[in-house]
mmCIF file of C-alpha atoms and ligand atoms in Angstrom:
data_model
loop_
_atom_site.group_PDB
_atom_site.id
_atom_site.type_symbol
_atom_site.label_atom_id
_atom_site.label_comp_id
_atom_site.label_asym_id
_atom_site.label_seq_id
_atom_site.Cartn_x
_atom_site.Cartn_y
_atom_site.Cartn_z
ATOM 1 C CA UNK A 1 -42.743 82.309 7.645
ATOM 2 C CA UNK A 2 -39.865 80.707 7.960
ATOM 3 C CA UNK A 3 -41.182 77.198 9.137
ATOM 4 C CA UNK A 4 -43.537 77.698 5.589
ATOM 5 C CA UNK A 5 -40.809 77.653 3.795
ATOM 6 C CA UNK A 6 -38.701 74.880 5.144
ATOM 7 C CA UNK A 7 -41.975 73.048 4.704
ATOM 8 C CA UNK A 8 -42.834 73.919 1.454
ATOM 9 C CA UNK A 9 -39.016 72.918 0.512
ATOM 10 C CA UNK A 10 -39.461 69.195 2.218
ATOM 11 C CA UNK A 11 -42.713 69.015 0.394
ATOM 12 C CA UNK A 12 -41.327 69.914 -2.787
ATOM 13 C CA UNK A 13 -38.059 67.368 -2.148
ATOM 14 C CA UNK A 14 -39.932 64.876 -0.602
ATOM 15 C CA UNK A 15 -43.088 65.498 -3.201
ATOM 16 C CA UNK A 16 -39.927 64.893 -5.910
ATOM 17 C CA UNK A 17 -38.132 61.688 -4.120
ATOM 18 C CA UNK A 18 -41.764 60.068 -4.327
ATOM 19 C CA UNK A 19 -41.979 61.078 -8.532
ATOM 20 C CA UNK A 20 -38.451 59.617 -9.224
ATOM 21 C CA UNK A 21 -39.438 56.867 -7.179
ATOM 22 C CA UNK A 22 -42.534 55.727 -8.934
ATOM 23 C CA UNK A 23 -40.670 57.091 -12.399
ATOM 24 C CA UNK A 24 -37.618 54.467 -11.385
ATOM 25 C CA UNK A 25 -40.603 51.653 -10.674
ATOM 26 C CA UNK A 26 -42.204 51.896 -13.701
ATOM 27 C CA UNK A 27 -39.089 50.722 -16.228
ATOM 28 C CA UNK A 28 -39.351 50.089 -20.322
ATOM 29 C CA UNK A 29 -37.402 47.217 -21.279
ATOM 30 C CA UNK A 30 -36.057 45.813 -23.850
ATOM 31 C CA UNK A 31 -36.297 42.947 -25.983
ATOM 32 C CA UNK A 32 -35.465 41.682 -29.463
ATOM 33 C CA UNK A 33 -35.492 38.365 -31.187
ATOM 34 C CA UNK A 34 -33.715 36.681 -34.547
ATOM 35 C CA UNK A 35 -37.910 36.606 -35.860
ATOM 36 C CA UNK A 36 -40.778 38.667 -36.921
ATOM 37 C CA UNK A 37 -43.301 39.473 -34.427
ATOM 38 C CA UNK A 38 -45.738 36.858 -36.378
ATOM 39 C CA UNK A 39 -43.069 33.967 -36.046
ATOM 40 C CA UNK A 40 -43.038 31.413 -33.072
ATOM 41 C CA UNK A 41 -40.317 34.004 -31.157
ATOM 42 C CA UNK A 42 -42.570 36.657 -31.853
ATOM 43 C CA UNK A 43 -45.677 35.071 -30.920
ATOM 44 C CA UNK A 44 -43.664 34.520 -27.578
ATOM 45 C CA UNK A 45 -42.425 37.795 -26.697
ATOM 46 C CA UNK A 46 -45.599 39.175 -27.520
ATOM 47 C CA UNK A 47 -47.512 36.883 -24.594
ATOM 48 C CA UNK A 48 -44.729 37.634 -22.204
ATOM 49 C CA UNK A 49 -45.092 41.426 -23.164
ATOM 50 C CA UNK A 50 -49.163 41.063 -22.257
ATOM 51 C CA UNK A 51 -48.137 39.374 -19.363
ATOM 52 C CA UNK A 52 -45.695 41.851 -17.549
ATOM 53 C CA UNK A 53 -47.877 44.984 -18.688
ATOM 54 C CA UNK A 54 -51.334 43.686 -17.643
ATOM 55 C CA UNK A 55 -49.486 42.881 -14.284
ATOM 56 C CA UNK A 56 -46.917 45.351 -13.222
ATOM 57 C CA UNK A 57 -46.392 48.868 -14.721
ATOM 58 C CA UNK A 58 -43.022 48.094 -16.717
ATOM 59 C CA UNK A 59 -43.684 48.335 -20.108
ATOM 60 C CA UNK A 60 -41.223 45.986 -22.826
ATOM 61 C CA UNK A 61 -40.523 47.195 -26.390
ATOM 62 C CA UNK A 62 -39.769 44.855 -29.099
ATOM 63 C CA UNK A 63 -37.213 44.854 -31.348
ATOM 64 C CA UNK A 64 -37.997 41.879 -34.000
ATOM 65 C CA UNK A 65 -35.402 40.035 -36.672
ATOM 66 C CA UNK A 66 -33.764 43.050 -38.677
ATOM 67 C CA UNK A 67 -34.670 46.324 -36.384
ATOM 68 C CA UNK A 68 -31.312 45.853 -34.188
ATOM 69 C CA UNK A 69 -29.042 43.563 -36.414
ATOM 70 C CA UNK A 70 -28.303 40.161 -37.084
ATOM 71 C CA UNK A 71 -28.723 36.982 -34.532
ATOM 72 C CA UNK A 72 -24.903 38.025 -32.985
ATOM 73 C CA UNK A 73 -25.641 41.696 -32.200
ATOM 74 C CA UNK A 74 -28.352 41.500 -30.174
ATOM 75 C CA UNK A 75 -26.999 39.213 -28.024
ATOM 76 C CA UNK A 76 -23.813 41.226 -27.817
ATOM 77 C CA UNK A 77 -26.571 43.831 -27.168
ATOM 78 C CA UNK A 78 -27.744 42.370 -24.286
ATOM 79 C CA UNK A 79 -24.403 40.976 -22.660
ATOM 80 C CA UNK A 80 -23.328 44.821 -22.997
ATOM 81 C CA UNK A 81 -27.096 45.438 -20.798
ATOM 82 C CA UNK A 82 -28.385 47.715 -24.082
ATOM 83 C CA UNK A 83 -31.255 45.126 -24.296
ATOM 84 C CA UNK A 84 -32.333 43.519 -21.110
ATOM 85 C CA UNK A 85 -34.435 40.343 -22.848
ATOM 86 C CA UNK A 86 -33.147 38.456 -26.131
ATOM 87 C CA UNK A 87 -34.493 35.316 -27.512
ATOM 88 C CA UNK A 88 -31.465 33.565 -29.578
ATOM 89 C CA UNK A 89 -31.751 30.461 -30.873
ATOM 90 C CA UNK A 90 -28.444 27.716 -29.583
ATOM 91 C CA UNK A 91 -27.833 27.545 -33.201
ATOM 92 C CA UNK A 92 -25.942 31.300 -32.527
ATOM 93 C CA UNK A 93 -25.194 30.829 -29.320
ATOM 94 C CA UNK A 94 -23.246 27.438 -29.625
ATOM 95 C CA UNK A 95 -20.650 29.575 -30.681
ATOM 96 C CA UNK A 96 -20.313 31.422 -27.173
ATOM 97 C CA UNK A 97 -21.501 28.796 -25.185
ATOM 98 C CA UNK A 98 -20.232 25.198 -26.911
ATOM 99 C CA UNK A 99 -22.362 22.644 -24.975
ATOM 100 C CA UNK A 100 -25.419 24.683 -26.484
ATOM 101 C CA UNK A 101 -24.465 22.439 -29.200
ATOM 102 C CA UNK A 102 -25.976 19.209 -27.797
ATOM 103 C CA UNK A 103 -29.088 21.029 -29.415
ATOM 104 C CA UNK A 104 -27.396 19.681 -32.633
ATOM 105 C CA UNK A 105 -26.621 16.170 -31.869
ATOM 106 C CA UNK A 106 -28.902 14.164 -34.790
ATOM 107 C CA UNK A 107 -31.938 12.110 -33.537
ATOM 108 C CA UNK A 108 -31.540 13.266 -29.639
ATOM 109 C CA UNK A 109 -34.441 14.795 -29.614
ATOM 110 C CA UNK A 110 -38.142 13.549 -29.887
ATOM 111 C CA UNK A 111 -40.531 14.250 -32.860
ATOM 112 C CA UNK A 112 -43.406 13.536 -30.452
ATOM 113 C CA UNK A 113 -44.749 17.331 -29.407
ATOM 114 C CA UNK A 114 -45.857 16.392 -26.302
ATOM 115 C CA UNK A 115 -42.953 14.562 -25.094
ATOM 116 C CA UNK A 116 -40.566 17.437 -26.698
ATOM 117 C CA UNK A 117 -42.860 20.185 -24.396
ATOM 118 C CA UNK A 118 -42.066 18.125 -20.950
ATOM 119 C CA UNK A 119 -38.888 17.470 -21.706
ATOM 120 C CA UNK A 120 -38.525 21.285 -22.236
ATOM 121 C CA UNK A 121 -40.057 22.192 -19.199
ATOM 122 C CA UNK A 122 -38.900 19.821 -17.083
ATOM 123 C CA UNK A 123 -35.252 18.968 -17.936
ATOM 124 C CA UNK A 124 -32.841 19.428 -15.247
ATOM 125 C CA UNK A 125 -29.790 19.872 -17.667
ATOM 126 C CA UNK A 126 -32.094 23.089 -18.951
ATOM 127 C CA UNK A 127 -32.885 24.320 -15.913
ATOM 128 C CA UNK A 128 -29.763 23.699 -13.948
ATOM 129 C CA UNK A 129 -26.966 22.886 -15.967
ATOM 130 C CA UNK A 130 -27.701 25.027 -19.316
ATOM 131 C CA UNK A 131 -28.970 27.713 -16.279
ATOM 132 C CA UNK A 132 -25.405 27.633 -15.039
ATOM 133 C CA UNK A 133 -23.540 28.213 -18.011
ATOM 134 C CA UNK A 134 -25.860 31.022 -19.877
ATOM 135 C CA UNK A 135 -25.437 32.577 -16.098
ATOM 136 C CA UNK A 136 -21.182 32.373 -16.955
ATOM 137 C CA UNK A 137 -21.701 34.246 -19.780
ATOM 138 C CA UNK A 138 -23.601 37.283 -18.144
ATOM 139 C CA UNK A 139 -26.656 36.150 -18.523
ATOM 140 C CA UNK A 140 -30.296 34.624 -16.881
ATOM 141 C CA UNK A 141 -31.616 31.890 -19.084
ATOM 142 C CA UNK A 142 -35.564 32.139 -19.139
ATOM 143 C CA UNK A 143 -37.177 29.465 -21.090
ATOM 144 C CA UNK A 144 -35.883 27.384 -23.457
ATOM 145 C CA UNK A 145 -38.915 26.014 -26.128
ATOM 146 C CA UNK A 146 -39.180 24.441 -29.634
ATOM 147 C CA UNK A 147 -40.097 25.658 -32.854
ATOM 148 C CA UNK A 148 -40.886 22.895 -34.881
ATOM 149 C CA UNK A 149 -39.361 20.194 -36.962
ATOM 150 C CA UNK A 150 -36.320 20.321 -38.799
ATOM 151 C CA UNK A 151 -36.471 20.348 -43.090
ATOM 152 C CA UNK A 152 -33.751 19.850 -45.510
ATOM 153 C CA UNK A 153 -35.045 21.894 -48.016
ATOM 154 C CA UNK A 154 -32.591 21.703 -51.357
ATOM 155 C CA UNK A 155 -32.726 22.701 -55.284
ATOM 156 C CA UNK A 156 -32.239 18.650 -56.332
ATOM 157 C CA UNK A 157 -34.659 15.769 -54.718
ATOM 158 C CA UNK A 158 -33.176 13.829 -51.420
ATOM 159 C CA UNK A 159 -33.193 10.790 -50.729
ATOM 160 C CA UNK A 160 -30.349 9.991 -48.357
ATOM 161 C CA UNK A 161 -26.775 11.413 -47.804
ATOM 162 C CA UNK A 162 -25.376 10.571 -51.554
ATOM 163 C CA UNK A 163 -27.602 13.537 -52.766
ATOM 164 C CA UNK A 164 -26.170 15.824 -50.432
ATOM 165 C CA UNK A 165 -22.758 15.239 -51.937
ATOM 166 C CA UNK A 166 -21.149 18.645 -53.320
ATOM 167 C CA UNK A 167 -24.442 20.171 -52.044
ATOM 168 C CA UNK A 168 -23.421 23.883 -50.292
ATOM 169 C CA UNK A 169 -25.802 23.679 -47.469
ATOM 170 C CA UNK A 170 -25.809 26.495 -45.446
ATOM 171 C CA UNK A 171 -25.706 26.009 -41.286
ATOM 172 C CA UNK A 172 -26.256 27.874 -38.158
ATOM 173 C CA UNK A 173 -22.848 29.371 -37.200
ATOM 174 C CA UNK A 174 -21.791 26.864 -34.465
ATOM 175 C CA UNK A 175 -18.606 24.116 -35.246
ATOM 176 C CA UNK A 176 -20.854 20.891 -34.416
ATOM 177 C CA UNK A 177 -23.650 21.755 -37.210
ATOM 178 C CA UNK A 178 -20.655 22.190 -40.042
ATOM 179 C CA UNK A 179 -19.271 18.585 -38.539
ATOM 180 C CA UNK A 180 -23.163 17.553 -38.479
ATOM 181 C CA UNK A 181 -23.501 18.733 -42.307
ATOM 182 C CA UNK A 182 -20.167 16.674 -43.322
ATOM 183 C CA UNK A 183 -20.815 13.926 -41.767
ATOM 184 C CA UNK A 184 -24.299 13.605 -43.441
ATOM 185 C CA UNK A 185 -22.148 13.878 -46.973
ATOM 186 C CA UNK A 186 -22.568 17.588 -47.489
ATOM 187 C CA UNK A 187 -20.668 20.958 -47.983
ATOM 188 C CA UNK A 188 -21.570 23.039 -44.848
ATOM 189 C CA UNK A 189 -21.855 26.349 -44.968
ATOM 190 C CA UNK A 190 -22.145 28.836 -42.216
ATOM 191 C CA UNK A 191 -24.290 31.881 -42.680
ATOM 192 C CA UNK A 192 -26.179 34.649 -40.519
ATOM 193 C CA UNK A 193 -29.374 33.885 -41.601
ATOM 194 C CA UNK A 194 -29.767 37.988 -43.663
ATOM 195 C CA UNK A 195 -27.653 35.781 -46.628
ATOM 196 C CA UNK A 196 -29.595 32.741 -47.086
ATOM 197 C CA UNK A 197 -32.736 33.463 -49.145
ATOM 198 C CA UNK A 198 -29.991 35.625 -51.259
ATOM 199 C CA UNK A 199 -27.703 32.137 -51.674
ATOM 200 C CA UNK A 200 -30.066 30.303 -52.501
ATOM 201 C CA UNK A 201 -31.505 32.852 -55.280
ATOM 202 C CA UNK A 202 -28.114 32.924 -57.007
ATOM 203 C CA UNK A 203 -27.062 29.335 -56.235
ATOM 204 C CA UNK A 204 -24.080 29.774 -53.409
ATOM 205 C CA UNK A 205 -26.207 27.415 -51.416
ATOM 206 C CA UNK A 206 -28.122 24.927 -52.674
ATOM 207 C CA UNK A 207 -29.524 23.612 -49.193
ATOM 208 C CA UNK A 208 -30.481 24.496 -45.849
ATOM 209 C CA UNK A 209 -32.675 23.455 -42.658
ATOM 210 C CA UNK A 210 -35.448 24.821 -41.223
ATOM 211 C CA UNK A 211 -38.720 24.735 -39.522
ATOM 212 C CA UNK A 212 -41.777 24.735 -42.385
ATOM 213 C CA UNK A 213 -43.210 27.565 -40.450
ATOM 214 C CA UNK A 214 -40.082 29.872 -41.222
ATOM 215 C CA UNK A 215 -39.954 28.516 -45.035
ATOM 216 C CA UNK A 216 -43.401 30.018 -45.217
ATOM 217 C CA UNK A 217 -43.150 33.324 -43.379
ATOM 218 C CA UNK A 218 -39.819 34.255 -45.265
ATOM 219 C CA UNK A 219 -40.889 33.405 -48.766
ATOM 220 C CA UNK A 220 -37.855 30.606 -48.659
ATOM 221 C CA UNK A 221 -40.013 28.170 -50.649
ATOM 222 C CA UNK A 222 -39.995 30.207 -53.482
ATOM 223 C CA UNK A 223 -36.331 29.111 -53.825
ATOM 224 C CA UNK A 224 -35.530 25.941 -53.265
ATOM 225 C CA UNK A 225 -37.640 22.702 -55.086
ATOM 226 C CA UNK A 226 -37.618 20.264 -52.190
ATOM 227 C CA UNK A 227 -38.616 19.412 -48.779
ATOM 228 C CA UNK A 228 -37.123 17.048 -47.188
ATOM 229 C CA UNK A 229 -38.155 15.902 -43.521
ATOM 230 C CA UNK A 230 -35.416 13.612 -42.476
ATOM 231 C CA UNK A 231 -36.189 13.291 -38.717
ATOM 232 C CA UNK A 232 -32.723 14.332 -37.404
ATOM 233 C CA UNK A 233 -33.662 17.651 -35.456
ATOM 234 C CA UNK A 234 -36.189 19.989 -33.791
ATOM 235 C CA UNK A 235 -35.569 23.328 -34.027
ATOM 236 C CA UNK A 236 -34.567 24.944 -30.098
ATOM 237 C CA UNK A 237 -34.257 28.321 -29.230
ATOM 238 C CA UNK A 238 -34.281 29.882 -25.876
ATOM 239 C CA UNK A 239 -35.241 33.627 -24.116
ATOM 240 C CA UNK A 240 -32.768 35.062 -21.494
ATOM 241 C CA UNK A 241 -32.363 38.355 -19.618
ATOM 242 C CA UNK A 242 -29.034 40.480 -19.030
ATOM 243 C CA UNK A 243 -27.994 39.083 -15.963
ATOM 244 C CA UNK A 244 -26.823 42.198 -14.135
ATOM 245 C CA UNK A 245 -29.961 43.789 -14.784
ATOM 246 C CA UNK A 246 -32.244 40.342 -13.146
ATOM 247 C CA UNK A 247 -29.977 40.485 -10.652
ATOM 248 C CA UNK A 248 -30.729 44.084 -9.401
ATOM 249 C CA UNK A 249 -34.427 43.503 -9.474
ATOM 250 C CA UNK A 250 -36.462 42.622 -6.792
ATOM 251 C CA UNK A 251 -38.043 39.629 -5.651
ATOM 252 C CA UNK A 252 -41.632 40.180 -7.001
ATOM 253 C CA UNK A 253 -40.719 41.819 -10.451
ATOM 254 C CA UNK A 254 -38.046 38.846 -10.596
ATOM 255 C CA UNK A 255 -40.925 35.914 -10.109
ATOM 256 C CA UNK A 256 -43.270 38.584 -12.482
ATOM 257 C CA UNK A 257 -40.885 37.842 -15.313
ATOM 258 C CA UNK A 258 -40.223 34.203 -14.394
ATOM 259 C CA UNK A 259 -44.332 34.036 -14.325
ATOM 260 C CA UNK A 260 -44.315 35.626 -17.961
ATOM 261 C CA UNK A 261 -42.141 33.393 -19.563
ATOM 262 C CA UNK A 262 -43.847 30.388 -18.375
ATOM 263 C CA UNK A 263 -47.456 31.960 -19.856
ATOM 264 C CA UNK A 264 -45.433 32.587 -22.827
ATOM 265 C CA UNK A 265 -43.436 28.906 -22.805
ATOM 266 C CA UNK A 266 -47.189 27.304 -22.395
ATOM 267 C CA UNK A 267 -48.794 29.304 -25.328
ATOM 268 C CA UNK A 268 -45.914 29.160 -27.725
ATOM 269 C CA UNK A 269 -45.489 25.374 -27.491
ATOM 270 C CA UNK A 270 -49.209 25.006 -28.825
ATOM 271 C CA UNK A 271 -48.893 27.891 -31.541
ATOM 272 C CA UNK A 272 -45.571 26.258 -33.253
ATOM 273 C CA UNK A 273 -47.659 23.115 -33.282
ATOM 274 C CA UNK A 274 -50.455 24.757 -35.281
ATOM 275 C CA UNK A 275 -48.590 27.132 -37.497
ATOM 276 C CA UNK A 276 -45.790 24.331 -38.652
ATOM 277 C CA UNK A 277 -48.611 22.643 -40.403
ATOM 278 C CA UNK A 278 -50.424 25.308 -41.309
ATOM 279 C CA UNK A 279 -47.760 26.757 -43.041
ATOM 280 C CA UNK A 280 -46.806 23.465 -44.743
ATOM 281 C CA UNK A 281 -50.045 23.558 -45.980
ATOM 282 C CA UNK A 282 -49.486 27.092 -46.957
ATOM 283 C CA UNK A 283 -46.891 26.452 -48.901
ATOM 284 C CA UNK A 284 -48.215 23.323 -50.862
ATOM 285 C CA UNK A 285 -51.033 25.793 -51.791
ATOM 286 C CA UNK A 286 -48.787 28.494 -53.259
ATOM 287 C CA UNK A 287 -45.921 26.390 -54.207
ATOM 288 C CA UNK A 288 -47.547 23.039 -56.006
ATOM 289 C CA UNK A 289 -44.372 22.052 -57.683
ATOM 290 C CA UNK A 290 -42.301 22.183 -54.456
ATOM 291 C CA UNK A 291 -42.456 18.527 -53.107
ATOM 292 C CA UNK A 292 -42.570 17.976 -49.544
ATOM 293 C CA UNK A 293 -41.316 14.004 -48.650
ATOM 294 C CA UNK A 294 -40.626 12.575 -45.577
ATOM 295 C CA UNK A 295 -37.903 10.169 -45.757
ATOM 296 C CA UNK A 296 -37.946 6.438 -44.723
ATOM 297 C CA UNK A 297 -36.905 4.864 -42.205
ATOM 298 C CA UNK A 298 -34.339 3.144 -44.571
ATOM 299 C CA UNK A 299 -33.035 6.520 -46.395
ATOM 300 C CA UNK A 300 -32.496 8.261 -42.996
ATOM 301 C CA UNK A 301 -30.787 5.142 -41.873
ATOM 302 C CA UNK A 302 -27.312 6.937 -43.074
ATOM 303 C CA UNK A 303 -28.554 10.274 -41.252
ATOM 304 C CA UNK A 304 -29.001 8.018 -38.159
ATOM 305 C CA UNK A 305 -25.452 6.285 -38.814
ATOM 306 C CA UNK A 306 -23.343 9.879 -38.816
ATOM 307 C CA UNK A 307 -25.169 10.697 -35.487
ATOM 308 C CA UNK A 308 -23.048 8.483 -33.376
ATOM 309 C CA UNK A 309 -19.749 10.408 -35.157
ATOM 310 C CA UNK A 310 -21.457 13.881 -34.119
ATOM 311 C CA UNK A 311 -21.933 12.805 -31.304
ATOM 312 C CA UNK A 312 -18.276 11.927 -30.317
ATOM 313 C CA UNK A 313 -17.481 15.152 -32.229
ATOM 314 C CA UNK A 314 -19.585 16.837 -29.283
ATOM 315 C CA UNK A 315 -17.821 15.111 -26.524
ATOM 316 C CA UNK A 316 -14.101 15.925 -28.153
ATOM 317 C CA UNK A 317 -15.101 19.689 -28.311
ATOM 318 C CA UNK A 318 -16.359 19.853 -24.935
ATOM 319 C CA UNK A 319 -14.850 17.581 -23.066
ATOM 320 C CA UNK A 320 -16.102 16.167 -19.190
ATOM 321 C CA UNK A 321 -18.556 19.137 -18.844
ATOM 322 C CA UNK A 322 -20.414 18.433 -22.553
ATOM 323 C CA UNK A 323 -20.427 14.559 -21.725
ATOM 324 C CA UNK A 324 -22.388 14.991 -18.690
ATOM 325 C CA UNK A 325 -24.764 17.673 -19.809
ATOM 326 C CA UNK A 326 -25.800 15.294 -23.378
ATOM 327 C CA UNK A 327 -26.157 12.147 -20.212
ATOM 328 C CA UNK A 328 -28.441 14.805 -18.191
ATOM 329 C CA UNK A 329 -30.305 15.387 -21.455
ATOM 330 C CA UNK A 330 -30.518 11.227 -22.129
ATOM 331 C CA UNK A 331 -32.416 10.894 -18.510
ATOM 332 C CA UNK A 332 -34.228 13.624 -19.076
ATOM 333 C CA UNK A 333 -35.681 12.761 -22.414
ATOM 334 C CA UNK A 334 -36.177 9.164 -20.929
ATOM 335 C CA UNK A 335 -38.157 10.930 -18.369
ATOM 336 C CA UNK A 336 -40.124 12.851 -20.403
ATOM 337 C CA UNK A 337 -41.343 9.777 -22.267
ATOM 338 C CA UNK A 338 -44.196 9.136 -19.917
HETATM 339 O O1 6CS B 401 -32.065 29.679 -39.691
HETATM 340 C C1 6CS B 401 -32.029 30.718 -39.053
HETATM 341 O O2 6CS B 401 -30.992 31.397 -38.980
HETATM 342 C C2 6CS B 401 -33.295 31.227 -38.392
HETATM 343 N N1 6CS B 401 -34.275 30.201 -38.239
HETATM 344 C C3 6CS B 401 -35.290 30.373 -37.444
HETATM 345 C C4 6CS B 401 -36.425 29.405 -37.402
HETATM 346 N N2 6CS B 401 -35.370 31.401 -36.602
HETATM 347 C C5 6CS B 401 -34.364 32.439 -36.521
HETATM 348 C C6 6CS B 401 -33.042 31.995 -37.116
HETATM 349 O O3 6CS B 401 -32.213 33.085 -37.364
#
């Protein structure tokens, strides 16, 4: 009688240990991103999502542009380890982490999309350098991808930096875009991206930059006249995890997640491709009076000419470390070229 009991006691502790176990296995985590679920970061958390679940038992839950806050709270989020994934785009986190801003150096990087895509998933200064520094600030950088080419888009036509004179043009919040903004001739302003359509609607702003896929998806074309395609920027954003939290996994589920974002890099680098000029074409549907231009090689010439001062603006901000990381970048990009 006794021994029956004892027995049934293991089995029930034992029975117990084994349902916590699997329960602690099988995790939900978290992830959100500064887009909709239908926008280039969506379209990549979504694959990575497919990815983890049709391979592990972990299940992720998304928290797209709006549910959890601006671009600055979820990654506060996830340094605190509320959210265990983010995707923020340099343009936020050059703020916390200034050589981010090399992102924002005019005419560094390529317009060619298949050059941009290996340079992206090859580049050491990504992979070890950028690595290193996301790691200082708590956290496990993924994948870093693009989203498509840079627009001005404004109320008045553009033609070079003399029409961007006493134009508000609203940035990114990192330092090297406003220095970016008046070098080009303009009035940077720095906004979380919840105040821009707004600005523009009662004429705070009366430019900004973006990819043509995001003017479509957030109705921006409906305010602004002109788009302008200057050549001075692709858009970069990148997916990390809460360090802490990588950190404590295992082996497998760590390679399962590096596995994920490299389905997800390898998709999303085609669909931002497809949807930048589908959208563009969306937009000269709906929109026939918007113009869409893209600028000479003689009116970008003074875009080109205020890259070299950016550029030193770069170096003064972040001295030794910055230098070397924008002369990784150089090789790499060279690299990339063939
Ligand atoms: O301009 C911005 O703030 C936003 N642009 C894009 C393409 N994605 C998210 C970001 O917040």
């Amino acid at each position: 009688m006794r021994k029956s009991l004892v027995s049934v006691a293991l089995t029930t502790l034992f029975g117990s240990a084994l349902l916590v176990g699997s329960a602690a296995q099988a995790a939900t985590w978290k992830y959100a991103m500064e887009e909709a679920l239908e926008d280039v970061q969506g379209v990549f958390a979504q694959k990575f999502k497919e990815h983890i679940e049709a391979n592990s038992d972990h299940t992720i839950q998304l928290f797209p542009y709006g549910t959890l806050g601006e671009s600055a709270d979820i990654m506060e989020q996830t340094q605190a380890g509320i959210l265990q994934f983010v995707d923020q785009s340099p343009g936020f986190t050059g703020s916390l982490i200034p050589e981010a801003q090399v992102f924002f150096v005019p005419y560094l990087l390529p317009q060619d999309q298949d050059q941009l895509s290996r340079f992206f998933k090859e580049s050491k200064a990504i992979h070890e350098d950028f690595e290193a520094l996301y790691a200082d600030q708590g956290l496990e950088l993924l994948e870093m991808f693009p989203e498509g080419e840079m627009a001005m888009t404004t109320k008045e036509p553009l033609a070079g930096c003399d029409d961007l004179d006493e134009v508000k043009f609203r940035v990114m919040t990192n330092p090297l875009l406003v220095e970016s903004y008046k070098a080009f001739g303009a009035t940077p302003t720095p906004l979380p991206w919840g105040e821009v359509y707004g600005a523009l609607q009662t004429n705070i702003i009366q430019g900004q930059e973006n990819p043509a896929f995001w003017l479509y998806s957030t109705g921006l074309y409906e305010v602004i006249n002109h788009i302008t395609y200057t050549g001075h920027n692709q858009f970069t954003t990148a997916v990390m995890a809460n360090k802490d939290f990588y950190d404590g996994l295992d082996d497998e589920t760590r390679q399962l997640i590096e596995d994920a974002a490299d389905v997800a890099f390898e998709h999303t680098v085609e669909f931002q491709k497809m949807a930048n000029e589908r959208e563009l074409d969306k937009i000269r549907n709906d929109a026939p009076d918007v113009t869409i231009t893209r600028l000479s090689e003689e009116e970008q010439s003074c875009f080109m000419e205020a890259a070299k001062q950016v550029e030193d603006k770069f170096i003064e901000m972040t001295g030794e470390g910055g230098k070397a990381i924008l002369e990784q970048m150089k090789k790499d990009l060279e690299a990339a070229k063939s």
